[in-house]
PDB file of C-alpha atoms in Angstrom:
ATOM      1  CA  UNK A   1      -2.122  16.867  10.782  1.00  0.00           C
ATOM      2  CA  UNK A   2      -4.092  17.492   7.831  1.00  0.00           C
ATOM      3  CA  UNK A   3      -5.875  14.477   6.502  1.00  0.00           C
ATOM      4  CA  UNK A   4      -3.433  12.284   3.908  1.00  0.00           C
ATOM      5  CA  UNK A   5      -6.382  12.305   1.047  1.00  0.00           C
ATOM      6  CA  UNK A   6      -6.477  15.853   0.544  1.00  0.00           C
ATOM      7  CA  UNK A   7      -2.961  16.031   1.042  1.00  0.00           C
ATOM      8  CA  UNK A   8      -2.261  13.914  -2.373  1.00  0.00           C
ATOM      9  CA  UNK A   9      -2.029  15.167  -5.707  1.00  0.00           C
ATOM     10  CA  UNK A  10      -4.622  14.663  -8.546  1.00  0.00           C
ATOM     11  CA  UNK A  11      -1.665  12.607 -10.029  1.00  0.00           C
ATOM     12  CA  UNK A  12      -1.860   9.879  -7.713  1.00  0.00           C
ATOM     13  CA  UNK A  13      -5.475   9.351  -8.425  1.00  0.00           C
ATOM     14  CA  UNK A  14      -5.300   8.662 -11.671  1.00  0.00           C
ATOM     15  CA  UNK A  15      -2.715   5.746 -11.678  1.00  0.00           C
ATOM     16  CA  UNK A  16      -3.675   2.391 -13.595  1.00  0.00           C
ATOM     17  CA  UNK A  17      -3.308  -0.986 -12.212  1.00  0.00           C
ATOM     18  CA  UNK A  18      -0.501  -3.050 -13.660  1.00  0.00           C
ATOM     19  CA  UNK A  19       0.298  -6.337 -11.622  1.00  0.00           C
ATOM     20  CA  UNK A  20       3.523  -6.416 -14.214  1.00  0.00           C
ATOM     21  CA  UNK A  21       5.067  -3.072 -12.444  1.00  0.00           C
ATOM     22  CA  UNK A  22       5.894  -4.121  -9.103  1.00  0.00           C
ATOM     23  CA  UNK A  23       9.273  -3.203  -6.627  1.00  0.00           C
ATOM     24  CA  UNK A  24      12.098  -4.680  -8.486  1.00  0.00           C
ATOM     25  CA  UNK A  25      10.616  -5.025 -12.027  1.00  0.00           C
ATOM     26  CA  UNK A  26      12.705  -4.671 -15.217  1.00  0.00           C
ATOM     27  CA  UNK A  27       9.935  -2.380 -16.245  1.00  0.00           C
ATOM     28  CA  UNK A  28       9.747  -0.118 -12.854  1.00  0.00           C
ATOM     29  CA  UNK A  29      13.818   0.454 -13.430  1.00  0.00           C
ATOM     30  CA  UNK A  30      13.448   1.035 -16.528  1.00  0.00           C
ATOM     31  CA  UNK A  31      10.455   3.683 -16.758  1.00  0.00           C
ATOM     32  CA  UNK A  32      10.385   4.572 -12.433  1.00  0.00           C
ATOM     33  CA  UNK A  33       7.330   6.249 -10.745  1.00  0.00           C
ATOM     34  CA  UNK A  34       3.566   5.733 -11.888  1.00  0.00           C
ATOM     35  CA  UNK A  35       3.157   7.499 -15.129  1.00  0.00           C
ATOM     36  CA  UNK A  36       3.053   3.679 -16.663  1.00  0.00           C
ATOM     37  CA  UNK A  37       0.889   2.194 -13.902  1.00  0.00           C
ATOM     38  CA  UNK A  38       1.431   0.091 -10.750  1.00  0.00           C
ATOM     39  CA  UNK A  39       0.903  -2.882  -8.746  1.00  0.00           C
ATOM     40  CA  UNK A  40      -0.228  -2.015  -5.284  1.00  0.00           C
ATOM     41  CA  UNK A  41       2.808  -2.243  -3.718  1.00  0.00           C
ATOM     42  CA  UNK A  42       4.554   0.385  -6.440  1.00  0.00           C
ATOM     43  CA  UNK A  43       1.526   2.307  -5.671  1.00  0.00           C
ATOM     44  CA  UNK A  44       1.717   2.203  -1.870  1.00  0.00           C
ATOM     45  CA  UNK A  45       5.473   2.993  -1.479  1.00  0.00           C
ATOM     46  CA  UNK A  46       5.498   6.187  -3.981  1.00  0.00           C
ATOM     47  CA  UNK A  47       2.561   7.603  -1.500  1.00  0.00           C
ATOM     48  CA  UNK A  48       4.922   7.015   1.348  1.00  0.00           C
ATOM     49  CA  UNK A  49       7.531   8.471  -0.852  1.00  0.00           C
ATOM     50  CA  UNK A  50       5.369  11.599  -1.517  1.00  0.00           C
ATOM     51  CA  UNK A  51       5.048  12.354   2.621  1.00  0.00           C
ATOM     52  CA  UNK A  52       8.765  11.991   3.410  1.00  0.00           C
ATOM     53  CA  UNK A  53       8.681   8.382   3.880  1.00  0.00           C
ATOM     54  CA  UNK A  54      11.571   5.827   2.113  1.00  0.00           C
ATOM     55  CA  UNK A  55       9.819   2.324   2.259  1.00  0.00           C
ATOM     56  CA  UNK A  56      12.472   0.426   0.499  1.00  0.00           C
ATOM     57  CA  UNK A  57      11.118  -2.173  -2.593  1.00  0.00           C
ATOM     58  CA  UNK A  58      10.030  -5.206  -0.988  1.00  0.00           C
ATOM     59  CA  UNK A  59       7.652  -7.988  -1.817  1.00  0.00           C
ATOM     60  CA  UNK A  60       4.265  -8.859   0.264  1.00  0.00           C
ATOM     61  CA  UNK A  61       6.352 -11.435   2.163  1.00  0.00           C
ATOM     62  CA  UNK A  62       9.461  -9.791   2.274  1.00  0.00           C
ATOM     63  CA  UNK A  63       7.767  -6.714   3.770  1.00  0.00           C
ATOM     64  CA  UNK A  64       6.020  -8.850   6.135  1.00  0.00           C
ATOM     65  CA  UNK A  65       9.410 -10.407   7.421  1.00  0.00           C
ATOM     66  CA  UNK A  66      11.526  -7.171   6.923  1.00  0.00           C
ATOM     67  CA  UNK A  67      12.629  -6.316  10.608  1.00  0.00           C
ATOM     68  CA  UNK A  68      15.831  -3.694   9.509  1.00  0.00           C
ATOM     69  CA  UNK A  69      13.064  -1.161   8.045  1.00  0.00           C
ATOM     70  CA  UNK A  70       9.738  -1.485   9.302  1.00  0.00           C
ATOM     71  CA  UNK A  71       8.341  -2.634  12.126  1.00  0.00           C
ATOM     72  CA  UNK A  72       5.168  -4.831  12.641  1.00  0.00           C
ATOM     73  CA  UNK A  73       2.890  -2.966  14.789  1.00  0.00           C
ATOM     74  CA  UNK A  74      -1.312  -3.882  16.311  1.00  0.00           C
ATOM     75  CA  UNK A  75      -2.986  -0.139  15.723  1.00  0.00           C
ATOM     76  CA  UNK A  76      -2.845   1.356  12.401  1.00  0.00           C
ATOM     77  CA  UNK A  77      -1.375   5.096  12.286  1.00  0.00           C
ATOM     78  CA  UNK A  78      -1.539   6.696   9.286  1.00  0.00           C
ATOM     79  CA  UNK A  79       0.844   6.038   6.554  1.00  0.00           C
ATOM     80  CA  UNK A  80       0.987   2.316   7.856  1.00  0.00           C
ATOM     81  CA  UNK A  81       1.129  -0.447   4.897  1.00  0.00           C
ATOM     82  CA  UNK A  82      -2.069  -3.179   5.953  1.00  0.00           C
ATOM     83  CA  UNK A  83      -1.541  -6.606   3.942  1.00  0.00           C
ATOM     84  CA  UNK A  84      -4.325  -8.207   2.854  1.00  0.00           C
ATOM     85  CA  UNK A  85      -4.912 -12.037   1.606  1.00  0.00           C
ATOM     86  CA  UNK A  86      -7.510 -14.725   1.615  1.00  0.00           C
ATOM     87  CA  UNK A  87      -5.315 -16.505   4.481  1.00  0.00           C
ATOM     88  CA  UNK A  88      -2.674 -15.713   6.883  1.00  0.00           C
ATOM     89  CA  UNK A  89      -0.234 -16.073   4.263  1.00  0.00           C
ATOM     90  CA  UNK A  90       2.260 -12.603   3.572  1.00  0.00           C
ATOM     91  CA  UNK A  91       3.441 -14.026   0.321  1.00  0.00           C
ATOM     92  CA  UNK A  92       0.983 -12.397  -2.439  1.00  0.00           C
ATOM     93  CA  UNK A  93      -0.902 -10.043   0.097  1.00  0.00           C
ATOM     94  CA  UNK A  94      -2.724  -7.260  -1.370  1.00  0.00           C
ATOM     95  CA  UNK A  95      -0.830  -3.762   0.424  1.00  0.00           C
ATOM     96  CA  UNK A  96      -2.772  -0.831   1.237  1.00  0.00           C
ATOM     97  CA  UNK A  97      -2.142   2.472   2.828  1.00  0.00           C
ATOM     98  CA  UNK A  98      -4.287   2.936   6.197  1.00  0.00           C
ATOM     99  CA  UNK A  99      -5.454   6.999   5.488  1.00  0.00           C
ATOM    100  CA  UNK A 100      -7.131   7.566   8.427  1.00  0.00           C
ATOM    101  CA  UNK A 101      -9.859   6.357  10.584  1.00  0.00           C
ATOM    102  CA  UNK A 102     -10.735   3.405   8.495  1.00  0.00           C
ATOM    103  CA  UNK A 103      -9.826   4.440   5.604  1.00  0.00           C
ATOM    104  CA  UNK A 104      -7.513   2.333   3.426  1.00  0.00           C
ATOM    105  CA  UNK A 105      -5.869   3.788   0.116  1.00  0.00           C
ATOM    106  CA  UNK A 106      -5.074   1.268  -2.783  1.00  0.00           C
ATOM    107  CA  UNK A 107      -4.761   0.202  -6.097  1.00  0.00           C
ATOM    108  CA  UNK A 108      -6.431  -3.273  -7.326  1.00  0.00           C
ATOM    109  CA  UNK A 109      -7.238  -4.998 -10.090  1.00  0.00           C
ATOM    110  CA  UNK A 110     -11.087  -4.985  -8.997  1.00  0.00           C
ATOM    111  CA  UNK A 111     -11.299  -1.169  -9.267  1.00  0.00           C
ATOM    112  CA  UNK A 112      -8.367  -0.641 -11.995  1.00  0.00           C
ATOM    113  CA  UNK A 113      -7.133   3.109 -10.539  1.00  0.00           C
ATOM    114  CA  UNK A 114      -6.467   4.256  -6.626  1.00  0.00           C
ATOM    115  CA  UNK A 115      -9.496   3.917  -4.313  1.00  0.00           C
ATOM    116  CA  UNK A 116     -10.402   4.025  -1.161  1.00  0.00           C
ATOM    117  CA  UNK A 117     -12.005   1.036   1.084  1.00  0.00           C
ATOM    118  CA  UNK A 118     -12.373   0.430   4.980  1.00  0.00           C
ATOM    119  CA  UNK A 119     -11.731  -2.598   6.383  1.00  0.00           C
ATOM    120  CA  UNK A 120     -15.037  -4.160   5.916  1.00  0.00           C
ATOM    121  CA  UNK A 121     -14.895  -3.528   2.378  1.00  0.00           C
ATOM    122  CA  UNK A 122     -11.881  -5.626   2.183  1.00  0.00           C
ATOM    123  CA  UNK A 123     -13.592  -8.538   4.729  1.00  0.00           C
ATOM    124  CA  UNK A 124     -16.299  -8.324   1.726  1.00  0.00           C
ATOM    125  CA  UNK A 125     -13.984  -9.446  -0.670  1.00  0.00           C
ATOM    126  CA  UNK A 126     -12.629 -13.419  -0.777  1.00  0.00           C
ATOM    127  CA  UNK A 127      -8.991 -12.369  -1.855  1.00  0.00           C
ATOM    128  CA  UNK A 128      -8.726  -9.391   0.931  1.00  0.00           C
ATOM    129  CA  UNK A 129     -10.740 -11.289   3.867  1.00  0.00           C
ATOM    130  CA  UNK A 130      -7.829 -11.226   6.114  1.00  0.00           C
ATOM    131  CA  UNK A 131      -5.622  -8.640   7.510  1.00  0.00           C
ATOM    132  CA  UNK A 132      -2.104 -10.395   7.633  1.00  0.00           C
ATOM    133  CA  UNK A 133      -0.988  -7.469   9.610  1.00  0.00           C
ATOM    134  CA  UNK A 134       0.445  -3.828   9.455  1.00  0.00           C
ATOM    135  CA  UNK A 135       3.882  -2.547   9.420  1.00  0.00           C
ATOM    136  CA  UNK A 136       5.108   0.757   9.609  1.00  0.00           C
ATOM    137  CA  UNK A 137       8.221   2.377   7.670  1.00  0.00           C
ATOM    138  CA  UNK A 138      11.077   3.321  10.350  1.00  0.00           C
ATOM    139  CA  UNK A 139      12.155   7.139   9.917  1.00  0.00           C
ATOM    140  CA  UNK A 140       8.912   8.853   9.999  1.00  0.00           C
ATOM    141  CA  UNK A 141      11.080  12.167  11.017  1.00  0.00           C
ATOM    142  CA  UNK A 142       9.884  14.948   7.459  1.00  0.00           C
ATOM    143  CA  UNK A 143       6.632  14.147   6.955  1.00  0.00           C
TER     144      UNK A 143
END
């Protein structure tokens, strides 16, 4: 498979960060997709969205617990969501999209548009230190 980096459009890469458009946001039903900016969790399910994938809306710690769509898994694949916080904690974590061989593509508040970081980047960073975990989006079948 074709690496998922080159494999996204220029559109993607020019997202803003907005922590106010997250899944299930007045403002994300109102105006859907990215054109108005994203929270990383917006921003990680419309990639999955873009390769087949249909993560459904969930919060950090809703996605964490979620057992009927994804499934918690030790190895990153590609297209795997990695949470990220300064503990343990799922509720707040930071979601990425693991890209390849430690590669992790997000959108943050830091950086302000889509970048990419490995994971030492994020055990750099205070707020990102710890990987709560990964979980990967059932139905991978179209990508």
């Amino acid at each position: 498979m074709e690496p998922i980096l080159s494999r996204l459009p220029d559109r993607f890469w020019t997202v803003r960060y907005d922590g106010s458009r997250f899944p299930g946001a007045a403002t994300v039903t109102d105006r859907p997709g990215l054109a108005a900016g994203a929270n990383c969790q917006l921003f990680a399910y419309e990639v999955l969205r873009h390769f087949g994938l249909a993560p459904e809306p969930l919060r950090s710690s809703d996605l964490w617990n979620d057992t009927r769509s994804t499934t918690r898994v030790t190895a990153p694949e590609p297209l795997d969501l990695l949470l990220f916080n300064a503990s343990e904690d799922a509720y707040g974590a930071h979601v990425g999209v693991w890209a390849d061989d430690d590669a992790v593509l997000h959108l943050c508040a830091e950086v302000g548009q889509p970048t990419v970081w490995t994971l030492s980047d994020f055990a750099e960073r205070e707020r990102y230190r710890v990987l709560v975990g990964i979980k990967r989006v059932s139905g991978r079948g179209g990508r």
